[in-house]
CSV table of C-alpha atoms in Angstrom, one decimal:
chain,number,residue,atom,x,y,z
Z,4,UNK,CA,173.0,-27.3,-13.9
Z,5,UNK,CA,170.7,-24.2,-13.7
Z,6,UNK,CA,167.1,-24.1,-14.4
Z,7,UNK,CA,165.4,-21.5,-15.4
Z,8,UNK,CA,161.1,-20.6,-16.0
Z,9,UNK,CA,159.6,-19.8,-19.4
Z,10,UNK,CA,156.1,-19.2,-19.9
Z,11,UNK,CA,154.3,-21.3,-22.0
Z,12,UNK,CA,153.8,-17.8,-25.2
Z,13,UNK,CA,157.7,-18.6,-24.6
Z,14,UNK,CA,158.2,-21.4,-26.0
Z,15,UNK,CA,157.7,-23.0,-29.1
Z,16,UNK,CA,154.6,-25.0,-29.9
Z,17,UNK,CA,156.7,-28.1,-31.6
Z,18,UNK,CA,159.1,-28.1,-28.7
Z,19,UNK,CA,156.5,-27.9,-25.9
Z,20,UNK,CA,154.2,-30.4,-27.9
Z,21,UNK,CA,157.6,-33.0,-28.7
Z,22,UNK,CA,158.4,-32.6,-25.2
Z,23,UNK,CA,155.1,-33.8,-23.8
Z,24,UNK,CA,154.9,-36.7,-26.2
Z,25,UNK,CA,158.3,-38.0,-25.1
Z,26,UNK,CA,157.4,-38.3,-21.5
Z,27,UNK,CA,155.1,-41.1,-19.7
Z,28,UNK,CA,153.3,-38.5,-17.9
Z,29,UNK,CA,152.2,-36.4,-21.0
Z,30,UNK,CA,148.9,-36.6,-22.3
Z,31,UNK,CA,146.2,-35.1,-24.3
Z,32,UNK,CA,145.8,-32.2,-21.9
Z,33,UNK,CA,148.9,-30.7,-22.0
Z,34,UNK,CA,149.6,-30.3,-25.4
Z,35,UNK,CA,150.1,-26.5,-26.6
Z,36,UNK,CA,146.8,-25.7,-28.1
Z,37,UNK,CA,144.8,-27.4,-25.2
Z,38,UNK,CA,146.3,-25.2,-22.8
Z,39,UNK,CA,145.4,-22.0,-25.3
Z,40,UNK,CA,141.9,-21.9,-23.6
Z,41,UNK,CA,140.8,-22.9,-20.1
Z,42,UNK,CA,136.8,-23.1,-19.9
Z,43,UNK,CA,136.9,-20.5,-17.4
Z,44,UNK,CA,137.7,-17.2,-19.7
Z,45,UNK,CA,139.0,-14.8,-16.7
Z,46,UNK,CA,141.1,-17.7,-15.6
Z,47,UNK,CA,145.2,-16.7,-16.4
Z,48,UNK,CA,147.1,-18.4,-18.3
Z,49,UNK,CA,150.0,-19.4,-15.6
Z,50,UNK,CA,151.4,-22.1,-17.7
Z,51,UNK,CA,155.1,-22.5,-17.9
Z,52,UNK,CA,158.6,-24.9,-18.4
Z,53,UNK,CA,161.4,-25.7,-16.5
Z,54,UNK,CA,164.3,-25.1,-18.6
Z,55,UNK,CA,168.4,-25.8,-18.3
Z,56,UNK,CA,170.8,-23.5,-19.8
Z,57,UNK,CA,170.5,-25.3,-22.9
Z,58,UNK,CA,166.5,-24.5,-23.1
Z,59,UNK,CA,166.0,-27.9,-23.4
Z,60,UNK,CA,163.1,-28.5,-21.1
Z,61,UNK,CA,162.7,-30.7,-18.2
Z,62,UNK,CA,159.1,-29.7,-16.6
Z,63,UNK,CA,156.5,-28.2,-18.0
Z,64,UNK,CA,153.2,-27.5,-16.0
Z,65,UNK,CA,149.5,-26.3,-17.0
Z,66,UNK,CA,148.8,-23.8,-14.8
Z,67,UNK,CA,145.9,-20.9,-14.0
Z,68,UNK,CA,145.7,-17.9,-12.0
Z,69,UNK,CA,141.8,-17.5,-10.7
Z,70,UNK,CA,140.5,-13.8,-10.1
Z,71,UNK,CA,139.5,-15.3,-6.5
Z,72,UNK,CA,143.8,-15.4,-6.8
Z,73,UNK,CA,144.2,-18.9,-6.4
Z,74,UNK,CA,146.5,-21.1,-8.5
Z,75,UNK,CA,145.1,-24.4,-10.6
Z,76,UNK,CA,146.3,-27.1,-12.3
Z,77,UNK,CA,143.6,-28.8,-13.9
Z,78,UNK,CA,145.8,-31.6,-14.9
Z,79,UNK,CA,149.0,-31.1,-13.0
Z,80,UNK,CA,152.2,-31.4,-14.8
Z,81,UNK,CA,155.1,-33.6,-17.0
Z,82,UNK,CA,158.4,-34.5,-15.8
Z,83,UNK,CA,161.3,-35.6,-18.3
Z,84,UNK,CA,161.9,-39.0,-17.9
Z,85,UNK,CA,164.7,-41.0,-16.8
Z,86,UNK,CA,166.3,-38.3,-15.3
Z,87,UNK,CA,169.2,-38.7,-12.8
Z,88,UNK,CA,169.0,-38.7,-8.5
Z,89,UNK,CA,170.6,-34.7,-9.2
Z,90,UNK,CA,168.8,-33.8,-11.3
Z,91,UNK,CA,165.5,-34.9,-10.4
Z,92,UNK,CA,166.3,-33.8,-6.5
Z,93,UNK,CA,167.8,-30.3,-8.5
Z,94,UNK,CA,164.4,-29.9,-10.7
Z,95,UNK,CA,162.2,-30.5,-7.6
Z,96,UNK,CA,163.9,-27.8,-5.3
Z,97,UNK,CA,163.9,-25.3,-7.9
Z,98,UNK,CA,160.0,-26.1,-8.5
Z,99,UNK,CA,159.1,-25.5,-4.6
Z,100,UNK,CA,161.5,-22.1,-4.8
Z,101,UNK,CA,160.1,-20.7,-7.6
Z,102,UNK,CA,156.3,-21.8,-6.2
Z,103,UNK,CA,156.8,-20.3,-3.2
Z,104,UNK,CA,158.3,-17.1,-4.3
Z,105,UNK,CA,155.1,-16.7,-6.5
Z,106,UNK,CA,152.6,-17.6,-4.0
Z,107,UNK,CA,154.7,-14.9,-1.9
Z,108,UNK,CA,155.0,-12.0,-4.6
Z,109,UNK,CA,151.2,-12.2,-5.4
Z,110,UNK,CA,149.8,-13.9,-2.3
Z,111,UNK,CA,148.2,-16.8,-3.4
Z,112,UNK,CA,145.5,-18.1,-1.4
Z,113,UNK,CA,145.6,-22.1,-2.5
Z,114,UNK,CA,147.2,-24.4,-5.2
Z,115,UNK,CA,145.7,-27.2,-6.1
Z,116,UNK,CA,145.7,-29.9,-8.9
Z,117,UNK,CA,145.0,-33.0,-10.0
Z,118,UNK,CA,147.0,-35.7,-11.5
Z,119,UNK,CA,146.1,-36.9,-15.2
Z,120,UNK,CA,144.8,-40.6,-14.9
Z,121,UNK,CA,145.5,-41.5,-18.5
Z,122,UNK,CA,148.8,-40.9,-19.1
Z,123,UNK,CA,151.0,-44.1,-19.7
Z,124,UNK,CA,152.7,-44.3,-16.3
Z,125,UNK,CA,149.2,-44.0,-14.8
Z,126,UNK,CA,147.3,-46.7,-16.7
Z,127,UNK,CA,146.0,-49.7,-14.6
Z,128,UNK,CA,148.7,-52.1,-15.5
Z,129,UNK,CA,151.3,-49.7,-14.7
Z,130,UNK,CA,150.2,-48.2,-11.5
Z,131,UNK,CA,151.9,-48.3,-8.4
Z,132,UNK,CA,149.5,-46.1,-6.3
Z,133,UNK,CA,151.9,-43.4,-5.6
Z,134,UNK,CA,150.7,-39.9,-6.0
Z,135,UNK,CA,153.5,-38.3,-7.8
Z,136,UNK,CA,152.6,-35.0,-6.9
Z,137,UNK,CA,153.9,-35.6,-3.4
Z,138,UNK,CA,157.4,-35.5,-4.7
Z,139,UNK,CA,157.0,-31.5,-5.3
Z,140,UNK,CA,156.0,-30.6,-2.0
Z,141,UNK,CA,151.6,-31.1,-2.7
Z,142,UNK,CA,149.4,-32.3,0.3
Z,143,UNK,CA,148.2,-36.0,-1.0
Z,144,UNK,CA,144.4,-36.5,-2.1
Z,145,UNK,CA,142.0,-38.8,-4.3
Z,146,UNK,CA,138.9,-38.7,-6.4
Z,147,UNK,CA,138.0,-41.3,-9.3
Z,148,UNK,CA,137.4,-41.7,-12.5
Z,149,UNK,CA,135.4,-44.4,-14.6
Z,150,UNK,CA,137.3,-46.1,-17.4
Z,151,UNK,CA,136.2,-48.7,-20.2
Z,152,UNK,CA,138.7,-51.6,-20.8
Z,153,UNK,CA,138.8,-52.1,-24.6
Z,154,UNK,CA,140.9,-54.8,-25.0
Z,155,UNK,CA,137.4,-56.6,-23.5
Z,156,UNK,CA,135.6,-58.9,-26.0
Z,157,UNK,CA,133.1,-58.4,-28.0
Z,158,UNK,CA,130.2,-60.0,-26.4
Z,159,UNK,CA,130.9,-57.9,-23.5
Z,160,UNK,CA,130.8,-55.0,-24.5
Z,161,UNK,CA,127.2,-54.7,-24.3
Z,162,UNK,CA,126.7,-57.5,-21.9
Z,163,UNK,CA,128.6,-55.3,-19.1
Z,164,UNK,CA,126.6,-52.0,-19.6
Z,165,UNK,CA,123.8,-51.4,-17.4
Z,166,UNK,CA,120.3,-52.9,-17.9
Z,167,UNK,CA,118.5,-49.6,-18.9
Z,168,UNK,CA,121.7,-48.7,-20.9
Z,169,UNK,CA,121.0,-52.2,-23.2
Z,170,UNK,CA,117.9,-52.1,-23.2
Z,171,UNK,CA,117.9,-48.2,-24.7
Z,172,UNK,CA,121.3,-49.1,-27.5
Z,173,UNK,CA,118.6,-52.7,-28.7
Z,174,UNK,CA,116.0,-50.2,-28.7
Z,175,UNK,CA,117.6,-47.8,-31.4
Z,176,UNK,CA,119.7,-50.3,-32.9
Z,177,UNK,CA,116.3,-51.9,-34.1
Z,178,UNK,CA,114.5,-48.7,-35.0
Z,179,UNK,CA,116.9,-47.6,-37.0
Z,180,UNK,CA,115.7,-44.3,-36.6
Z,181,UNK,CA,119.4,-42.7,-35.4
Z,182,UNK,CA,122.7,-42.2,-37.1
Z,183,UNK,CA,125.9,-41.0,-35.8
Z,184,UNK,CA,128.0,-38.4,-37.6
Z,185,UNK,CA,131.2,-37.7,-37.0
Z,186,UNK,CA,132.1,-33.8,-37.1
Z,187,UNK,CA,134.6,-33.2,-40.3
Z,188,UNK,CA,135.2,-29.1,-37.9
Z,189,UNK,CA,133.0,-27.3,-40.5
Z,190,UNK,CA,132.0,-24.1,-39.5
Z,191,UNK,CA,127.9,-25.3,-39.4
Z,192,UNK,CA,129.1,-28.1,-37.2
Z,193,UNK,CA,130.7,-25.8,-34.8
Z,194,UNK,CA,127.6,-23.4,-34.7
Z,195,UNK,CA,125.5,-26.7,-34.0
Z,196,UNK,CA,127.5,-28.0,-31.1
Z,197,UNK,CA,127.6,-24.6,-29.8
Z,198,UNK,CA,123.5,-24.1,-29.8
Z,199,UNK,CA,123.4,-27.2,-27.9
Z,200,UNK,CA,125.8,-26.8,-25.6
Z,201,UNK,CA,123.9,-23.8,-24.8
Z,202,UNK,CA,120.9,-25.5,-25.2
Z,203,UNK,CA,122.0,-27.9,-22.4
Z,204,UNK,CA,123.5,-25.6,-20.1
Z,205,UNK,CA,120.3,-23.5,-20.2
Z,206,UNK,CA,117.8,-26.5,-19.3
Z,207,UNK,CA,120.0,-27.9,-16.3
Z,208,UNK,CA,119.5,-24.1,-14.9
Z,209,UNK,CA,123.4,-23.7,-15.0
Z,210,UNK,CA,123.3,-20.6,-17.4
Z,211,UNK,CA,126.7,-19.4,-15.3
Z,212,UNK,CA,128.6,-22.2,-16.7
Z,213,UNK,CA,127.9,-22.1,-20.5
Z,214,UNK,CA,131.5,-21.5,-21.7
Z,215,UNK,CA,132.4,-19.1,-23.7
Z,216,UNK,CA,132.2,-19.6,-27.8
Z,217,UNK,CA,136.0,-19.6,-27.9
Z,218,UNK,CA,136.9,-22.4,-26.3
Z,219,UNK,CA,133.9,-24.6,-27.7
Z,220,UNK,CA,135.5,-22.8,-31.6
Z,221,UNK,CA,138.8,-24.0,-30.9
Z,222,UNK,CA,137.9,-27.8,-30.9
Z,223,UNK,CA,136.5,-27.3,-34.1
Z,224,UNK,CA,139.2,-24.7,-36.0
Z,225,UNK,CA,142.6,-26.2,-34.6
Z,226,UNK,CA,141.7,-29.8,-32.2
Z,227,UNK,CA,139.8,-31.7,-35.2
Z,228,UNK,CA,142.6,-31.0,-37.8
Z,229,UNK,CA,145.1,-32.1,-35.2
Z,230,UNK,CA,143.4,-35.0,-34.5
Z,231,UNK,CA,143.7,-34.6,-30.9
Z,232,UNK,CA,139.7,-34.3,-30.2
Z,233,UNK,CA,136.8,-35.8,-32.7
Z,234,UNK,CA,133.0,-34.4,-32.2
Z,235,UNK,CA,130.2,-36.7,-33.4
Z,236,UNK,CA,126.6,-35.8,-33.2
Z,237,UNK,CA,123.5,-38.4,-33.7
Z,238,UNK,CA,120.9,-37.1,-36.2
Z,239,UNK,CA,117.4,-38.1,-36.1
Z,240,UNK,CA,116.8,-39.6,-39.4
Z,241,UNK,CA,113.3,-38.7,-39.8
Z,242,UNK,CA,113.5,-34.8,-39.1
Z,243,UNK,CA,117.2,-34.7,-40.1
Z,244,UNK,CA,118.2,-32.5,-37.3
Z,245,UNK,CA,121.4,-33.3,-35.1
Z,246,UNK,CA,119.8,-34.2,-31.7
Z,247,UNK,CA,122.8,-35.0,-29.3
Z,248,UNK,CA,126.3,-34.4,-29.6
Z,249,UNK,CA,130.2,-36.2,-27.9
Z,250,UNK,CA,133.3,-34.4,-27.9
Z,251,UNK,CA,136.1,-36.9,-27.0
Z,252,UNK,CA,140.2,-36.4,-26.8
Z,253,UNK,CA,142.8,-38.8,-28.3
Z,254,UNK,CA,145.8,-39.4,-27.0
Z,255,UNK,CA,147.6,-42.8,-28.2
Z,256,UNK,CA,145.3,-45.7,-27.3
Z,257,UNK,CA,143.3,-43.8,-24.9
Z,258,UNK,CA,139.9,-41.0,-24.8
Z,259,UNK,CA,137.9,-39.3,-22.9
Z,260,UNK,CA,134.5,-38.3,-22.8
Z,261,UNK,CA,135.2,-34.4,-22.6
Z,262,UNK,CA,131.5,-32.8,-23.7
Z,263,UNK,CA,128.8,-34.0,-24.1
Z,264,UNK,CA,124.9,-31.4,-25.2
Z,265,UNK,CA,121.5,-32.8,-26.4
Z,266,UNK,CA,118.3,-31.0,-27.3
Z,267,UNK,CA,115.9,-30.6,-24.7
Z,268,UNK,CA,112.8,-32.4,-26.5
Z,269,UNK,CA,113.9,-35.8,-27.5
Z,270,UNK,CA,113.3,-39.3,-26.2
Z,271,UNK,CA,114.8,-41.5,-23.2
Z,272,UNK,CA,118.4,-43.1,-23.3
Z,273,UNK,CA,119.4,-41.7,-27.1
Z,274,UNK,CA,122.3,-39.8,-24.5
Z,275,UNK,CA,123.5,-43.6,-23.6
Z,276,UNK,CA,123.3,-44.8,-27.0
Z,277,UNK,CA,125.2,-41.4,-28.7
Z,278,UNK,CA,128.3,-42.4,-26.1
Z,279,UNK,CA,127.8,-46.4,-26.3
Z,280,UNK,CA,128.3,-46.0,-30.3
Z,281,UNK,CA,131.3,-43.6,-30.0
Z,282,UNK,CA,133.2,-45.7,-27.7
Z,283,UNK,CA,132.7,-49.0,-29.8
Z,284,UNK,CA,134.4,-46.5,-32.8
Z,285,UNK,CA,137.2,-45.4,-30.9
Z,286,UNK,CA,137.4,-49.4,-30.0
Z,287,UNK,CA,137.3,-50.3,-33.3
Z,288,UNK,CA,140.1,-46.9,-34.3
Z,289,UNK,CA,142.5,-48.6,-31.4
Z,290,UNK,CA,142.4,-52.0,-32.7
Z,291,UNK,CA,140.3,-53.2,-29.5
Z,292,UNK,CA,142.7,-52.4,-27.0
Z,293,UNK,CA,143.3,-49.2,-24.8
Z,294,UNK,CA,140.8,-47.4,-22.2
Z,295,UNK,CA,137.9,-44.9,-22.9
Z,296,UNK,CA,137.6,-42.9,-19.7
Z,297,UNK,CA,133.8,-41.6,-19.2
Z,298,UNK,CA,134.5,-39.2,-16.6
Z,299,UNK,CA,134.7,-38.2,-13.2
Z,300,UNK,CA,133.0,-40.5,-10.7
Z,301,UNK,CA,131.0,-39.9,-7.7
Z,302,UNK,CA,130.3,-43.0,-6.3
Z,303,UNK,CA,129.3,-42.0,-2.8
Z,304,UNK,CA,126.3,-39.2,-3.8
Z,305,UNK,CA,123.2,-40.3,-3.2
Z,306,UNK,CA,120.9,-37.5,-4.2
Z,307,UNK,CA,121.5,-34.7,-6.8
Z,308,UNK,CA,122.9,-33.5,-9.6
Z,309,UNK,CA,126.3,-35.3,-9.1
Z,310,UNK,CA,124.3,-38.8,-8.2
Z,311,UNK,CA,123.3,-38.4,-11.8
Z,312,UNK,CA,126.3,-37.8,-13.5
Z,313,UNK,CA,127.6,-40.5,-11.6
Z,314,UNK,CA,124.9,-43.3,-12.9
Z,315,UNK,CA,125.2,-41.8,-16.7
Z,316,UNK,CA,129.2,-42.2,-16.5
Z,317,UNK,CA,129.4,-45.8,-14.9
Z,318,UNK,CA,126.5,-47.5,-16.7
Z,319,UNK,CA,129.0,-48.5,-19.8
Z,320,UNK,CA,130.9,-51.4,-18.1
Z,321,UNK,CA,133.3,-49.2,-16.9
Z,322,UNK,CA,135.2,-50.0,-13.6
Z,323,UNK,CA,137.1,-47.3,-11.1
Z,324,UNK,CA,140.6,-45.6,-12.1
Z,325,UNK,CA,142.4,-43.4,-9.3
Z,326,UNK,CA,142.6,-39.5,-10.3
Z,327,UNK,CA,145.5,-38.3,-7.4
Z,328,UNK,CA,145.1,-34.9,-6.2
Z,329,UNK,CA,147.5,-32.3,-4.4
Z,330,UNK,CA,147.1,-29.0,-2.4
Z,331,UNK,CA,150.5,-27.0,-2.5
Z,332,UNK,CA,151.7,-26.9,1.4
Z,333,UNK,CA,152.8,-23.2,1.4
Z,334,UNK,CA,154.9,-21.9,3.8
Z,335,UNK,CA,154.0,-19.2,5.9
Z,336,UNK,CA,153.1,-15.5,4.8
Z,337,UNK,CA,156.6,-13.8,5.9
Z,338,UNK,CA,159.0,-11.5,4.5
Z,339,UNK,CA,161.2,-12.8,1.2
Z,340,UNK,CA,164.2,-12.4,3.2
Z,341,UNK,CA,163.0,-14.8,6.0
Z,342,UNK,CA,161.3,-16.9,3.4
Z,343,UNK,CA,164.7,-17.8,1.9
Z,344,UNK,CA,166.1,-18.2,4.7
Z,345,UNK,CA,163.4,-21.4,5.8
Z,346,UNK,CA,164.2,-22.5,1.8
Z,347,UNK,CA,167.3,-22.6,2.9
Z,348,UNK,CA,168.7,-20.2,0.5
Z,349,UNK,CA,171.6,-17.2,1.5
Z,350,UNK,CA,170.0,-14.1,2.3
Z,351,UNK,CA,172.8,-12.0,1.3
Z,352,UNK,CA,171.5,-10.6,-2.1
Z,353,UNK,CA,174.9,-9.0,-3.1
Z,354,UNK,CA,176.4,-12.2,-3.6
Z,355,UNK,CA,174.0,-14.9,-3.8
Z,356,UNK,CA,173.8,-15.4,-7.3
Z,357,UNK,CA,171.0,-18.6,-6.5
Z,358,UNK,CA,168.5,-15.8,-4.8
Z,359,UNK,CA,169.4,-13.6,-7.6
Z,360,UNK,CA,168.5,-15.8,-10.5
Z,361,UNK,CA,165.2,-17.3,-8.7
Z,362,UNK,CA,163.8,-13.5,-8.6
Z,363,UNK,CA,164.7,-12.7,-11.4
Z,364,UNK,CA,163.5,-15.7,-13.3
Z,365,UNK,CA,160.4,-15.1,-11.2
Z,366,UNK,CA,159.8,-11.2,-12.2
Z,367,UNK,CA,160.8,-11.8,-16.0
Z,368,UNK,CA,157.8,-14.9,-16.7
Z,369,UNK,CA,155.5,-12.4,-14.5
């Protein structure tokens, strides 16, 4: 069997996207036209398969170079399944030579990723608390995430949220003053969620982080119609105005809170009461069973802007869900030749057609 790289403008969109469906560790995140956009415009696109000579594809991770020249995977990567001892052994060796040729050629100062928490083989039920990302040669870590159980009854799923967090979803429930819209991607929506985004970014005093209108355009032109993300705003029925906004991705019987902008004038808790209606809807879409992940957790703050995130992302019933982290051990800054000879590899370039084929794999995705 030889492998071979392809960049992700390499391969076909139905192929990449069929692949990551068919695989327990795909989700949301890796499909093609989430990977078309990272949130961090001078970030390069990196992405790329593991191929056989048949181009049928056995890896495929989402990958970015940073202009500091480090590498990230946001979300880490998607391994065929079921494959065999050989193969999987052969797939993993080729991954840690053609990493480490990289991080030599354009010397890399870090790699580092994180594992996606909802894909199937990570749910609760199914977790077996090993950090797959060990197995190609990353330094083992951990953060958390906060997930909603759906499958909960109905009486609890107000009953568990937070005091403050009830008390504000009876408030507006009884008012009636609010109504949630769900986004149909017009063009008006898109220049809405965009001025709030903005709007948001601006108030917190984190200006440097307001991403840039592409990203926030392609949810709207190409995610909506795909069904892979919905946006829903809540308008203020008195003034008519869209006040708050959720942008969520679908993937099977699972979401996540991705975005989430409000107007800087309006009244306590209608944040709480935006997210608490949108995960009852996705409940109700999943046929009250699945998860509905809020976000990254940070239970250990106790001051700060990360304290607060923490409180808004917990207070919906939610309970903890492992996100597994890896730092890409590296070998040693040397020259190729003594490089490939710690990988193992013959040195003599003339006739090793294995050296030969990993550099030029490597220069031809470059």
């Amino acid at each position: 069997m030889n492998f071979h790289v392809r960049h992700y403008s390499e391969i076909d969109k139905e192929k990449w996207n069929t692949f990551v469906r068919s695989s327990s560790m795909g989700w949301a995140y890796f499909l093609y036209d989430m990977i078309k956009f990272h949130r961090h415009i001078s970030y390069k696109n990196e992405s790329f398969a593991i191929v056989d000579e048949n181009q049928d594809i056995f890896m495929v991770i989402q990958l970015h170079r940073t202009p500091q020249n480090k590498l990230v995977s946001q979300w880490g990567f998607v391994v065929k399944d079921n494959l065999t001892k050989k193969q999987s052994k052969h797939l993993k060796e080729f991954f840690k030579n053609y990493i480490d040729l990289y991080i030599s050629k354009f010397k890399i100062k870090s790699f580092d990723l994180n594992i996606c928490p909802l894909s199937a083989i990570n749910l609760p039920e199914k977790h077996n608390m090993v950090n797959p990302s060990i197995y190609y040669f990353f330094s083992p870590g951990l953060r958390y995430t906060y997930l909603v159980d759906l499958s909960k009854s109905d009486d609890r799923m107000l009953a568990d949220c937070e005091e403050t967090t009830r008390q504000a979803i009876r408030k507006y429930d009884k008012l009636a003053r609010y109504t949630v819209v769900e986004s149909d991607g017009s063009l008006a929506d898109c220049n809405k969620y965009i001025e709030l985004h903005k709007e948001t970014y601006t108030r917190t005093n984190a200006k440097k982080n307001i991403i840039d209108d592409s990203y926030n355009k392609n949810i709207f032109e190409t995610l909506i119609p795909q069904k892979i993300s919905k946006v829903f705003f809540l308008k203020d029925n008195e003034t008519n105005e869209y006040i708050a906004t959720v942008a969520i991705l679908i993937y099977g019987k699972t979401a996540y809170y991705w975005w989430g902008a409000s107007k800087d004038d309006k009244e306590v808790g209608v944040n709480k009461y935006l997210l608490f209606k949108v995960i009852c809807h996705v409940r109700e879409m999943f046929g009250k069973c699945g998860y509905f992940e809020t976000g990254g957790a940070y239970p250990h703050k106790r001051v700060g802007k990360y304290k607060g995130l923490n409180d808004f992302k917990k207070c919906f019933g939610t309970f903890l869900h492992p996100i597994f982290k890896g730092s890409y051990q590296k070998l040693p800054d040397i020259k190729t030749h003594e490089q490939l000879k710690l990988l193992g590899v013959k040195i003599n370039l003339k006739t090793s057609s294995k050296v030969l084929k990993i550099i030029k794999t490597l220069n031809k995705s470059m």
